[in-house]
mmCIF file with all atom_site columns, C-alpha atoms in Angstrom:
data_model
loop_
_atom_site.group_PDB
_atom_site.id
_atom_site.type_symbol
_atom_site.label_atom_id
_atom_site.label_alt_id
_atom_site.label_comp_id
_atom_site.label_asym_id
_atom_site.label_entity_id
_atom_site.label_seq_id
_atom_site.pdbx_PDB_ins_code
_atom_site.Cartn_x
_atom_site.Cartn_y
_atom_site.Cartn_z
_atom_site.occupancy
_atom_site.B_iso_or_equiv
_atom_site.pdbx_formal_charge
_atom_site.auth_seq_id
_atom_site.auth_comp_id
_atom_site.auth_asym_id
_atom_site.auth_atom_id
_atom_site.pdbx_PDB_model_num
ATOM 1   C CA . MET N 1 1   ? -52.690 -87.350 -18.763 1.00 0.00 ? 1459 MET N CA 1
ATOM 2   C CA . ASN N 1 2   ? -49.406 -87.720 -17.575 1.00 0.00 ? 1460 ASN N CA 1
ATOM 3   C CA . ALA N 1 3   ? -49.129 -86.162 -13.650 1.00 0.00 ? 1461 ALA N CA 1
ATOM 4   C CA . SER N 1 4   ? -47.440 -82.904 -15.053 1.00 0.00 ? 1462 SER N CA 1
ATOM 5   C CA . ALA N 1 5   ? -49.563 -81.634 -17.758 1.00 0.00 ? 1463 ALA N CA 1
ATOM 6   C CA . ALA N 1 6   ? -52.456 -82.499 -14.761 1.00 0.00 ? 1464 ALA N CA 1
ATOM 7   C CA . ARG N 1 7   ? -51.511 -79.195 -13.374 1.00 0.00 ? 1465 ARG N CA 1
ATOM 8   C CA . PRO N 1 8   ? -51.443 -75.763 -13.728 1.00 0.00 ? 1466 PRO N CA 1
ATOM 9   C CA . HIS N 1 9   ? -49.468 -73.732 -15.215 1.00 0.00 ? 1467 HIS N CA 1
ATOM 10  C CA . SER N 1 10  ? -47.246 -71.234 -12.247 1.00 0.00 ? 1468 SER N CA 1
ATOM 11  C CA . HIS N 1 11  ? -47.262 -67.314 -12.432 1.00 0.00 ? 1469 HIS N CA 1
ATOM 12  C CA . ALA N 1 12  ? -43.924 -67.475 -10.067 1.00 0.00 ? 1470 ALA N CA 1
ATOM 13  C CA . PRO N 1 13  ? -41.353 -66.040 -12.489 1.00 0.00 ? 1471 PRO N CA 1
ATOM 14  C CA . TRP N 1 14  ? -38.739 -67.352 -14.108 1.00 0.00 ? 1472 TRP N CA 1
ATOM 15  C CA . HIS N 1 15  ? -34.665 -67.157 -12.943 1.00 0.00 ? 1473 HIS N CA 1
ATOM 16  C CA . ALA N 1 16  ? -32.137 -68.203 -15.847 1.00 0.00 ? 1474 ALA N CA 1
ATOM 17  C CA . ALA N 1 17  ? -28.888 -69.217 -14.968 1.00 0.00 ? 1475 ALA N CA 1
ATOM 18  C CA . GLY N 1 18  ? -26.161 -67.471 -15.079 1.00 0.00 ? 1476 GLY N CA 1
ATOM 19  C CA . PHE N 1 19  ? -24.860 -64.106 -13.603 1.00 0.00 ? 1477 PHE N CA 1
ATOM 20  C CA . THR N 1 20  ? -25.758 -60.407 -13.186 1.00 0.00 ? 1478 THR N CA 1
ATOM 21  C CA . MET N 1 21  ? -24.596 -57.232 -13.989 1.00 0.00 ? 1479 MET N CA 1
ATOM 22  C CA . THR N 1 22  ? -23.410 -56.380 -10.727 1.00 0.00 ? 1480 THR N CA 1
ATOM 23  C CA . GLU N 1 23  ? -21.479 -60.171 -9.971  1.00 0.00 ? 1481 GLU N CA 1
ATOM 24  C CA . LEU N 1 24  ? -19.480 -59.240 -13.481 1.00 0.00 ? 1482 LEU N CA 1
ATOM 25  C CA . VAL N 1 25  ? -19.125 -55.979 -12.713 1.00 0.00 ? 1483 VAL N CA 1
ATOM 26  C CA . ALA N 1 26  ? -17.476 -56.857 -9.420  1.00 0.00 ? 1484 ALA N CA 1
ATOM 27  C CA . VAL N 1 27  ? -15.232 -59.650 -10.811 1.00 0.00 ? 1485 VAL N CA 1
ATOM 28  C CA . ILE N 1 28  ? -14.256 -57.157 -13.440 1.00 0.00 ? 1486 ILE N CA 1
ATOM 29  C CA . ALA N 1 29  ? -13.392 -55.355 -10.633 1.00 0.00 ? 1487 ALA N CA 1
ATOM 30  C CA . ILE N 1 30  ? -10.994 -58.105 -8.660  1.00 0.00 ? 1488 ILE N CA 1
ATOM 31  C CA . LEU N 1 31  ? -8.948  -59.124 -12.073 1.00 0.00 ? 1489 LEU N CA 1
ATOM 32  C CA . GLY N 1 32  ? -8.558  -55.579 -12.333 1.00 0.00 ? 1490 GLY N CA 1
ATOM 33  C CA . ILE N 1 33  ? -7.207  -55.374 -9.402  1.00 0.00 ? 1491 ILE N CA 1
ATOM 34  C CA . VAL N 1 34  ? -5.202  -58.381 -9.680  1.00 0.00 ? 1492 VAL N CA 1
ATOM 35  C CA . ALA N 1 35  ? -3.752  -57.398 -12.542 1.00 0.00 ? 1493 ALA N CA 1
ATOM 36  C CA . LEU N 1 36  ? -2.066  -53.893 -11.333 1.00 0.00 ? 1494 LEU N CA 1
ATOM 37  C CA . ALA N 1 37  ? -0.760  -55.460 -7.881  1.00 0.00 ? 1495 ALA N CA 1
ATOM 38  C CA . ALA N 1 38  ? 0.750   -57.816 -10.321 1.00 0.00 ? 1496 ALA N CA 1
ATOM 39  C CA . SER N 1 39  ? 2.311   -55.718 -12.253 1.00 0.00 ? 1497 SER N CA 1
ATOM 40  C CA . ASN N 1 40  ? 4.040   -52.427 -10.003 1.00 0.00 ? 1498 ASN N CA 1
ATOM 41  C CA . PRO N 1 41  ? 6.827   -56.060 -9.941  1.00 0.00 ? 1499 PRO N CA 1
ATOM 42  C CA . VAL N 1 42  ? 7.156   -56.634 -13.788 1.00 0.00 ? 1500 VAL N CA 1
ATOM 43  C CA . LEU N 1 43  ? 7.575   -53.134 -14.422 1.00 0.00 ? 1501 LEU N CA 1
ATOM 44  C CA . SER N 1 44  ? 9.611   -52.615 -12.052 1.00 0.00 ? 1502 SER N CA 1
ATOM 45  C CA . SER N 1 45  ? 11.831  -55.836 -13.220 1.00 0.00 ? 1503 SER N CA 1
ATOM 46  C CA . MET N 1 46  ? 11.616  -54.274 -16.052 1.00 0.00 ? 1504 MET N CA 1
ATOM 47  C CA . THR N 1 47  ? 13.390  -51.136 -15.029 1.00 0.00 ? 1505 THR N CA 1
ATOM 48  C CA . THR N 1 48  ? 16.175  -52.844 -13.097 1.00 0.00 ? 1506 THR N CA 1
ATOM 49  C CA . MET N 1 49  ? 17.336  -55.198 -16.427 1.00 0.00 ? 1507 MET N CA 1
ATOM 50  C CA . ARG N 1 50  ? 16.677  -52.281 -18.671 1.00 0.00 ? 1508 ARG N CA 1
ATOM 51  C CA . ALA N 1 51  ? 19.300  -50.145 -15.781 1.00 0.00 ? 1509 ALA N CA 1
ATOM 52  C CA . ARG N 1 52  ? 21.610  -53.587 -16.019 1.00 0.00 ? 1510 ARG N CA 1
ATOM 53  C CA . ALA N 1 53  ? 21.633  -53.985 -20.362 1.00 0.00 ? 1511 ALA N CA 1
ATOM 54  C CA . ALA N 1 54  ? 22.515  -50.064 -20.078 1.00 0.00 ? 1512 ALA N CA 1
ATOM 55  C CA . GLY N 1 55  ? 25.145  -50.406 -17.778 1.00 0.00 ? 1513 GLY N CA 1
ATOM 56  C CA . ALA N 1 56  ? 26.486  -53.535 -19.347 1.00 0.00 ? 1514 ALA N CA 1
ATOM 57  C CA . ARG N 1 57  ? 26.639  -51.239 -22.380 1.00 0.00 ? 1515 ARG N CA 1
ATOM 58  C CA . LEU N 1 58  ? 28.735  -48.813 -20.164 1.00 0.00 ? 1516 LEU N CA 1
ATOM 59  C CA . THR N 1 59  ? 31.038  -50.361 -18.871 1.00 0.00 ? 1517 THR N CA 1
ATOM 60  C CA . THR N 1 60  ? 31.707  -52.631 -22.034 1.00 0.00 ? 1518 THR N CA 1
ATOM 61  C CA . ASP N 1 61  ? 32.187  -49.103 -23.979 1.00 0.00 ? 1519 ASP N CA 1
ATOM 62  C CA . ILE N 1 62  ? 34.194  -47.989 -21.447 1.00 0.00 ? 1520 ILE N CA 1
ATOM 63  C CA . ARG N 1 63  ? 36.785  -50.925 -21.743 1.00 0.00 ? 1521 ARG N CA 1
ATOM 64  C CA . LEU N 1 64  ? 36.338  -50.787 -25.927 1.00 0.00 ? 1522 LEU N CA 1
ATOM 65  C CA . MET N 1 65  ? 38.178  -46.989 -25.421 1.00 0.00 ? 1523 MET N CA 1
ATOM 66  C CA . GLN N 1 66  ? 40.598  -48.136 -23.285 1.00 0.00 ? 1524 GLN N CA 1
ATOM 67  C CA . ARG N 1 67  ? 42.084  -51.339 -25.512 1.00 0.00 ? 1525 ARG N CA 1
ATOM 68  C CA . THR N 1 68  ? 41.794  -48.924 -28.614 1.00 0.00 ? 1526 THR N CA 1
ATOM 69  C CA . ALA N 1 69  ? 43.691  -46.796 -27.427 1.00 0.00 ? 1527 ALA N CA 1
ATOM 70  C CA . MET N 1 70  ? 46.425  -49.393 -25.993 1.00 0.00 ? 1528 MET N CA 1
ATOM 71  C CA . ALA N 1 71  ? 45.589  -51.080 -30.010 1.00 0.00 ? 1529 ALA N CA 1
ATOM 72  C CA . SER N 1 72  ? 46.163  -47.564 -31.760 1.00 0.00 ? 1530 SER N CA 1
ATOM 73  C CA . GLY N 1 73  ? 48.494  -45.148 -29.765 1.00 0.00 ? 1531 GLY N CA 1
ATOM 74  C CA . LEU N 1 74  ? 45.868  -42.666 -29.822 1.00 0.00 ? 1532 LEU N CA 1
ATOM 75  C CA . ARG N 1 75  ? 44.664  -41.366 -26.741 1.00 0.00 ? 1533 ARG N CA 1
ATOM 76  C CA . THR N 1 76  ? 40.032  -41.961 -26.523 1.00 0.00 ? 1534 THR N CA 1
ATOM 77  C CA . TRP N 1 77  ? 37.495  -40.609 -23.907 1.00 0.00 ? 1535 TRP N CA 1
ATOM 78  C CA . VAL N 1 78  ? 33.850  -41.244 -22.878 1.00 0.00 ? 1536 VAL N CA 1
ATOM 79  C CA . ALA N 1 79  ? 32.141  -37.916 -22.019 1.00 0.00 ? 1537 ALA N CA 1
ATOM 80  C CA . LEU N 1 80  ? 29.283  -38.630 -19.679 1.00 0.00 ? 1538 LEU N CA 1
ATOM 81  C CA . SER N 1 81  ? 27.283  -36.205 -19.654 1.00 0.00 ? 1539 SER N CA 1
ATOM 82  C CA . THR N 1 82  ? 23.366  -36.608 -17.008 1.00 0.00 ? 1540 THR N CA 1
ATOM 83  C CA . GLY N 1 83  ? 22.173  -33.130 -18.407 1.00 0.00 ? 1541 GLY N CA 1
ATOM 84  C CA . SER N 1 84  ? 21.945  -34.499 -21.094 1.00 0.00 ? 1542 SER N CA 1
ATOM 85  C CA . ASN N 1 85  ? 21.725  -38.460 -20.403 1.00 0.00 ? 1543 ASN N CA 1
ATOM 86  C CA . ASN N 1 86  ? 23.703  -39.556 -22.727 1.00 0.00 ? 1544 ASN N CA 1
ATOM 87  C CA . TYR N 1 87  ? 27.263  -40.347 -23.262 1.00 0.00 ? 1545 TYR N CA 1
ATOM 88  C CA . ARG N 1 88  ? 29.402  -40.027 -26.108 1.00 0.00 ? 1546 ARG N CA 1
ATOM 89  C CA . LEU N 1 89  ? 32.775  -41.973 -27.438 1.00 0.00 ? 1547 LEU N CA 1
ATOM 90  C CA . TYR N 1 90  ? 35.393  -40.232 -29.112 1.00 0.00 ? 1548 TYR N CA 1
ATOM 91  C CA . ILE N 1 91  ? 39.150  -40.521 -29.985 1.00 0.00 ? 1549 ILE N CA 1
ATOM 92  C CA . GLU N 1 92  ? 42.195  -38.382 -30.692 1.00 0.00 ? 1550 GLU N CA 1
ATOM 93  C CA . ASP N 1 93  ? 42.725  -36.917 -34.656 1.00 0.00 ? 1551 ASP N CA 1
ATOM 94  C CA . PRO N 1 94  ? 46.425  -38.041 -35.708 1.00 0.00 ? 1552 PRO N CA 1
ATOM 95  C CA . ALA N 1 95  ? 46.044  -34.389 -37.693 1.00 0.00 ? 1553 ALA N CA 1
ATOM 96  C CA . ASN N 1 96  ? 45.624  -32.211 -34.829 1.00 0.00 ? 1554 ASN N CA 1
ATOM 97  C CA . PRO N 1 97  ? 46.536  -34.430 -31.146 1.00 0.00 ? 1555 PRO N CA 1
ATOM 98  C CA . GLY N 1 98  ? 45.151  -33.434 -28.287 1.00 0.00 ? 1556 GLY N CA 1
ATOM 99  C CA . LYS N 1 99  ? 42.137  -32.912 -26.733 1.00 0.00 ? 1557 LYS N CA 1
ATOM 100 C CA . ALA N 1 100 ? 40.645  -29.899 -28.271 1.00 0.00 ? 1558 ALA N CA 1
ATOM 101 C CA . GLY N 1 101 ? 41.429  -32.080 -31.921 1.00 0.00 ? 1559 GLY N CA 1
ATOM 102 C CA . ARG N 1 102 ? 39.206  -35.245 -30.769 1.00 0.00 ? 1560 ARG N CA 1
ATOM 103 C CA . LYS N 1 103 ? 36.791  -36.867 -33.632 1.00 0.00 ? 1561 LYS N CA 1
ATOM 104 C CA . ALA N 1 104 ? 33.946  -39.121 -32.486 1.00 0.00 ? 1562 ALA N CA 1
ATOM 105 C CA . PHE N 1 105 ? 33.834  -42.035 -32.438 1.00 0.00 ? 1563 PHE N CA 1
ATOM 106 C CA . THR N 1 106 ? 32.438  -44.995 -34.863 1.00 0.00 ? 1564 THR N CA 1
ATOM 107 C CA . HIS N 1 107 ? 31.114  -47.759 -32.646 1.00 0.00 ? 1565 HIS N CA 1
ATOM 108 C CA . PRO N 1 108 ? 32.417  -51.117 -34.760 1.00 0.00 ? 1566 PRO N CA 1
ATOM 109 C CA . PHE N 1 109 ? 28.994  -52.433 -34.455 1.00 0.00 ? 1567 PHE N CA 1
ATOM 110 C CA . SER N 1 110 ? 26.316  -50.149 -34.270 1.00 0.00 ? 1568 SER N CA 1
ATOM 111 C CA . GLN N 1 111 ? 28.763  -48.162 -36.670 1.00 0.00 ? 1569 GLN N CA 1
ATOM 112 C CA . ASP N 1 112 ? 26.865  -44.993 -35.652 1.00 0.00 ? 1570 ASP N CA 1
ATOM 113 C CA . SER N 1 113 ? 29.592  -42.108 -33.829 1.00 0.00 ? 1571 SER N CA 1
ATOM 114 C CA . GLY N 1 114 ? 26.330  -40.399 -31.985 1.00 0.00 ? 1572 GLY N CA 1
ATOM 115 C CA . ALA N 1 115 ? 25.970  -40.428 -28.409 1.00 0.00 ? 1573 ALA N CA 1
ATOM 116 C CA . VAL N 1 116 ? 23.949  -43.124 -26.418 1.00 0.00 ? 1574 VAL N CA 1
ATOM 117 C CA . GLN N 1 117 ? 20.848  -42.008 -25.378 1.00 0.00 ? 1575 GLN N CA 1
ATOM 118 C CA . PHE N 1 118 ? 19.151  -43.137 -21.731 1.00 0.00 ? 1576 PHE N CA 1
ATOM 119 C CA . GLY N 1 119 ? 15.347  -43.092 -21.079 1.00 0.00 ? 1577 GLY N CA 1
ATOM 120 C CA . SER N 1 120 ? 13.880  -44.182 -24.171 1.00 0.00 ? 1578 SER N CA 1
ATOM 121 C CA . GLY N 1 121 ? 14.267  -46.844 -26.369 1.00 0.00 ? 1579 GLY N CA 1
ATOM 122 C CA . PRO N 1 122 ? 15.623  -49.932 -25.419 1.00 0.00 ? 1580 PRO N CA 1
ATOM 123 C CA . PHE N 1 123 ? 17.376  -47.772 -22.385 1.00 0.00 ? 1581 PHE N CA 1
ATOM 124 C CA . ALA N 1 124 ? 13.538  -46.375 -21.383 1.00 0.00 ? 1582 ALA N CA 1
ATOM 125 C CA . GLY N 1 125 ? 13.855  -45.177 -17.524 1.00 0.00 ? 1583 GLY N CA 1
ATOM 126 C CA . VAL N 1 126 ? 17.377  -45.364 -16.801 1.00 0.00 ? 1584 VAL N CA 1
ATOM 127 C CA . SER N 1 127 ? 19.772  -42.229 -16.201 1.00 0.00 ? 1585 SER N CA 1
ATOM 128 C CA . ILE N 1 128 ? 22.698  -41.178 -15.142 1.00 0.00 ? 1586 ILE N CA 1
ATOM 129 C CA . THR N 1 129 ? 22.442  -40.658 -11.369 1.00 0.00 ? 1587 THR N CA 1
ATOM 130 C CA . GLY N 1 130 ? 25.702  -39.552 -10.854 1.00 0.00 ? 1588 GLY N CA 1
ATOM 131 C CA . VAL N 1 131 ? 29.458  -39.503 -12.417 1.00 0.00 ? 1589 VAL N CA 1
ATOM 132 C CA . ASN N 1 132 ? 32.448  -38.814 -9.947  1.00 0.00 ? 1590 ASN N CA 1
ATOM 133 C CA . ILE N 1 133 ? 36.267  -39.307 -12.391 1.00 0.00 ? 1591 ILE N CA 1
ATOM 134 C CA . ASN N 1 134 ? 37.960  -37.436 -10.521 1.00 0.00 ? 1592 ASN N CA 1
ATOM 135 C CA . SER N 1 135 ? 35.301  -34.808 -9.599  1.00 0.00 ? 1593 SER N CA 1
ATOM 136 C CA . THR N 1 136 ? 34.820  -33.780 -14.253 1.00 0.00 ? 1594 THR N CA 1
ATOM 137 C CA . SER N 1 137 ? 32.470  -36.293 -15.892 1.00 0.00 ? 1595 SER N CA 1
ATOM 138 C CA . GLU N 1 138 ? 34.799  -37.219 -18.443 1.00 0.00 ? 1596 GLU N CA 1
ATOM 139 C CA . ILE N 1 139 ? 36.920  -41.106 -18.859 1.00 0.00 ? 1597 ILE N CA 1
ATOM 140 C CA . GLU N 1 140 ? 40.871  -40.146 -21.031 1.00 0.00 ? 1598 GLU N CA 1
ATOM 141 C CA . PHE N 1 141 ? 42.852  -43.574 -22.156 1.00 0.00 ? 1599 PHE N CA 1
ATOM 142 C CA . ASP N 1 142 ? 45.966  -42.876 -22.631 1.00 0.00 ? 1600 ASP N CA 1
ATOM 143 C CA . SER N 1 143 ? 47.761  -45.690 -25.472 1.00 0.00 ? 1601 SER N CA 1
ATOM 144 C CA . LEU N 1 144 ? 48.828  -47.621 -22.307 1.00 0.00 ? 1602 LEU N CA 1
ATOM 145 C CA . GLY N 1 145 ? 45.078  -47.496 -20.881 1.00 0.00 ? 1603 GLY N CA 1
ATOM 146 C CA . VAL N 1 146 ? 45.903  -46.165 -17.497 1.00 0.00 ? 1604 VAL N CA 1
ATOM 147 C CA . PRO N 1 147 ? 42.648  -43.778 -17.404 1.00 0.00 ? 1605 PRO N CA 1
ATOM 148 C CA . TYR N 1 148 ? 42.861  -39.757 -16.362 1.00 0.00 ? 1606 TYR N CA 1
ATOM 149 C CA . ASP N 1 149 ? 39.946  -37.808 -15.307 1.00 0.00 ? 1607 ASP N CA 1
ATOM 150 C CA . GLY N 1 150 ? 38.345  -34.799 -18.145 1.00 0.00 ? 1608 GLY N CA 1
ATOM 151 C CA . SER N 1 151 ? 41.563  -31.734 -16.942 1.00 0.00 ? 1609 SER N CA 1
ATOM 152 C CA . GLY N 1 152 ? 43.584  -34.360 -18.336 1.00 0.00 ? 1610 GLY N CA 1
ATOM 153 C CA . ALA N 1 153 ? 44.964  -35.704 -14.906 1.00 0.00 ? 1611 ALA N CA 1
ATOM 154 C CA . ALA N 1 154 ? 45.555  -39.161 -13.767 1.00 0.00 ? 1612 ALA N CA 1
ATOM 155 C CA . LEU N 1 155 ? 42.678  -41.134 -11.494 1.00 0.00 ? 1613 LEU N CA 1
ATOM 156 C CA . THR N 1 156 ? 44.084  -40.506 -8.315  1.00 0.00 ? 1614 THR N CA 1
ATOM 157 C CA . SER N 1 157 ? 40.739  -42.756 -7.054  1.00 0.00 ? 1615 SER N CA 1
ATOM 158 C CA . THR N 1 158 ? 38.154  -45.569 -8.384  1.00 0.00 ? 1616 THR N CA 1
ATOM 159 C CA . GLY N 1 159 ? 35.743  -43.071 -10.715 1.00 0.00 ? 1617 GLY N CA 1
ATOM 160 C CA . GLN N 1 160 ? 31.633  -44.427 -10.515 1.00 0.00 ? 1618 GLN N CA 1
ATOM 161 C CA . VAL N 1 161 ? 28.967  -43.780 -12.737 1.00 0.00 ? 1619 VAL N CA 1
ATOM 162 C CA . SER N 1 162 ? 25.610  -44.498 -11.714 1.00 0.00 ? 1620 SER N CA 1
ATOM 163 C CA . LEU N 1 163 ? 22.695  -44.968 -13.455 1.00 0.00 ? 1621 LEU N CA 1
ATOM 164 C CA . SER N 1 164 ? 19.090  -45.765 -11.606 1.00 0.00 ? 1622 SER N CA 1
ATOM 165 C CA . SER N 1 165 ? 18.181  -48.600 -10.635 1.00 0.00 ? 1623 SER N CA 1
ATOM 166 C CA . GLY N 1 166 ? 21.324  -49.060 -8.192  1.00 0.00 ? 1624 GLY N CA 1
ATOM 167 C CA . VAL N 1 167 ? 23.715  -50.244 -11.297 1.00 0.00 ? 1625 VAL N CA 1
ATOM 168 C CA . THR N 1 168 ? 27.668  -48.265 -10.608 1.00 0.00 ? 1626 THR N CA 1
ATOM 169 C CA . ILE N 1 169 ? 29.608  -49.113 -12.755 1.00 0.00 ? 1627 ILE N CA 1
ATOM 170 C CA . THR N 1 170 ? 33.422  -48.534 -10.898 1.00 0.00 ? 1628 THR N CA 1
ATOM 171 C CA . LEU N 1 171 ? 36.661  -47.592 -12.906 1.00 0.00 ? 1629 LEU N CA 1
ATOM 172 C CA . GLN N 1 172 ? 39.957  -48.444 -10.374 1.00 0.00 ? 1630 GLN N CA 1
ATOM 173 C CA . PRO N 1 173 ? 43.112  -45.963 -10.966 1.00 0.00 ? 1631 PRO N CA 1
ATOM 174 C CA . VAL N 1 174 ? 46.403  -47.142 -13.053 1.00 0.00 ? 1632 VAL N CA 1
ATOM 175 C CA . SER N 1 175 ? 45.405  -51.151 -15.080 1.00 0.00 ? 1633 SER N CA 1
ATOM 176 C CA . GLY N 1 176 ? 41.489  -49.097 -15.412 1.00 0.00 ? 1634 GLY N CA 1
ATOM 177 C CA . LEU N 1 177 ? 39.817  -51.880 -14.372 1.00 0.00 ? 1635 LEU N CA 1
ATOM 178 C CA . VAL N 1 178 ? 36.104  -51.481 -14.999 1.00 0.00 ? 1636 VAL N CA 1
ATOM 179 C CA . GLU N 1 179 ? 33.378  -53.079 -13.284 1.00 0.00 ? 1637 GLU N CA 1
ATOM 180 C CA . ARG N 1 180 ? 29.275  -53.019 -12.650 1.00 0.00 ? 1638 ARG N CA 1
ATOM 181 C CA . ALA N 1 181 ? 27.737  -53.157 -9.969  1.00 0.00 ? 1639 ALA N CA 1
ATOM 182 C CA . GLY N 1 182 ? 23.735  -53.667 -9.087  1.00 0.00 ? 1640 GLY N CA 1
#
């Protein structure tokens, strides 16, 4: 007989190698806290990226409207709304000249003539926080690309559109130069 077989059986409790339920719950809780702490910077970064994309889209559309006015000889407008959190593009109707007869502009890339909406879709979390185009919320371009405000007066100071996350679009008087910061 070998030596281990000669020993009497012990009645000591048997312990399996592994984790207790308490240890598992503690580890899961710690992982949850770490994941939550890591998600805030990621979500903040996503909002900033969306605001920059919205600013790039608005900047591009303002430039598009200026170039369209110069190429067509017709006046164009960008109407911004902080309340609706969107903007619309318009072009003068040659059969009914002037602002009163303007019609929705069909965007050459999207073939859409509706409002560009912030706060949802690709621009979720983005909002227009302020517009100051000579104290109005519209930009108008004449056939030379010169910018005007919503009242039809030439810009006398730099126009500004502010978006959430610190994105700002500026419009220079006379030249109509549009720039995005942030």
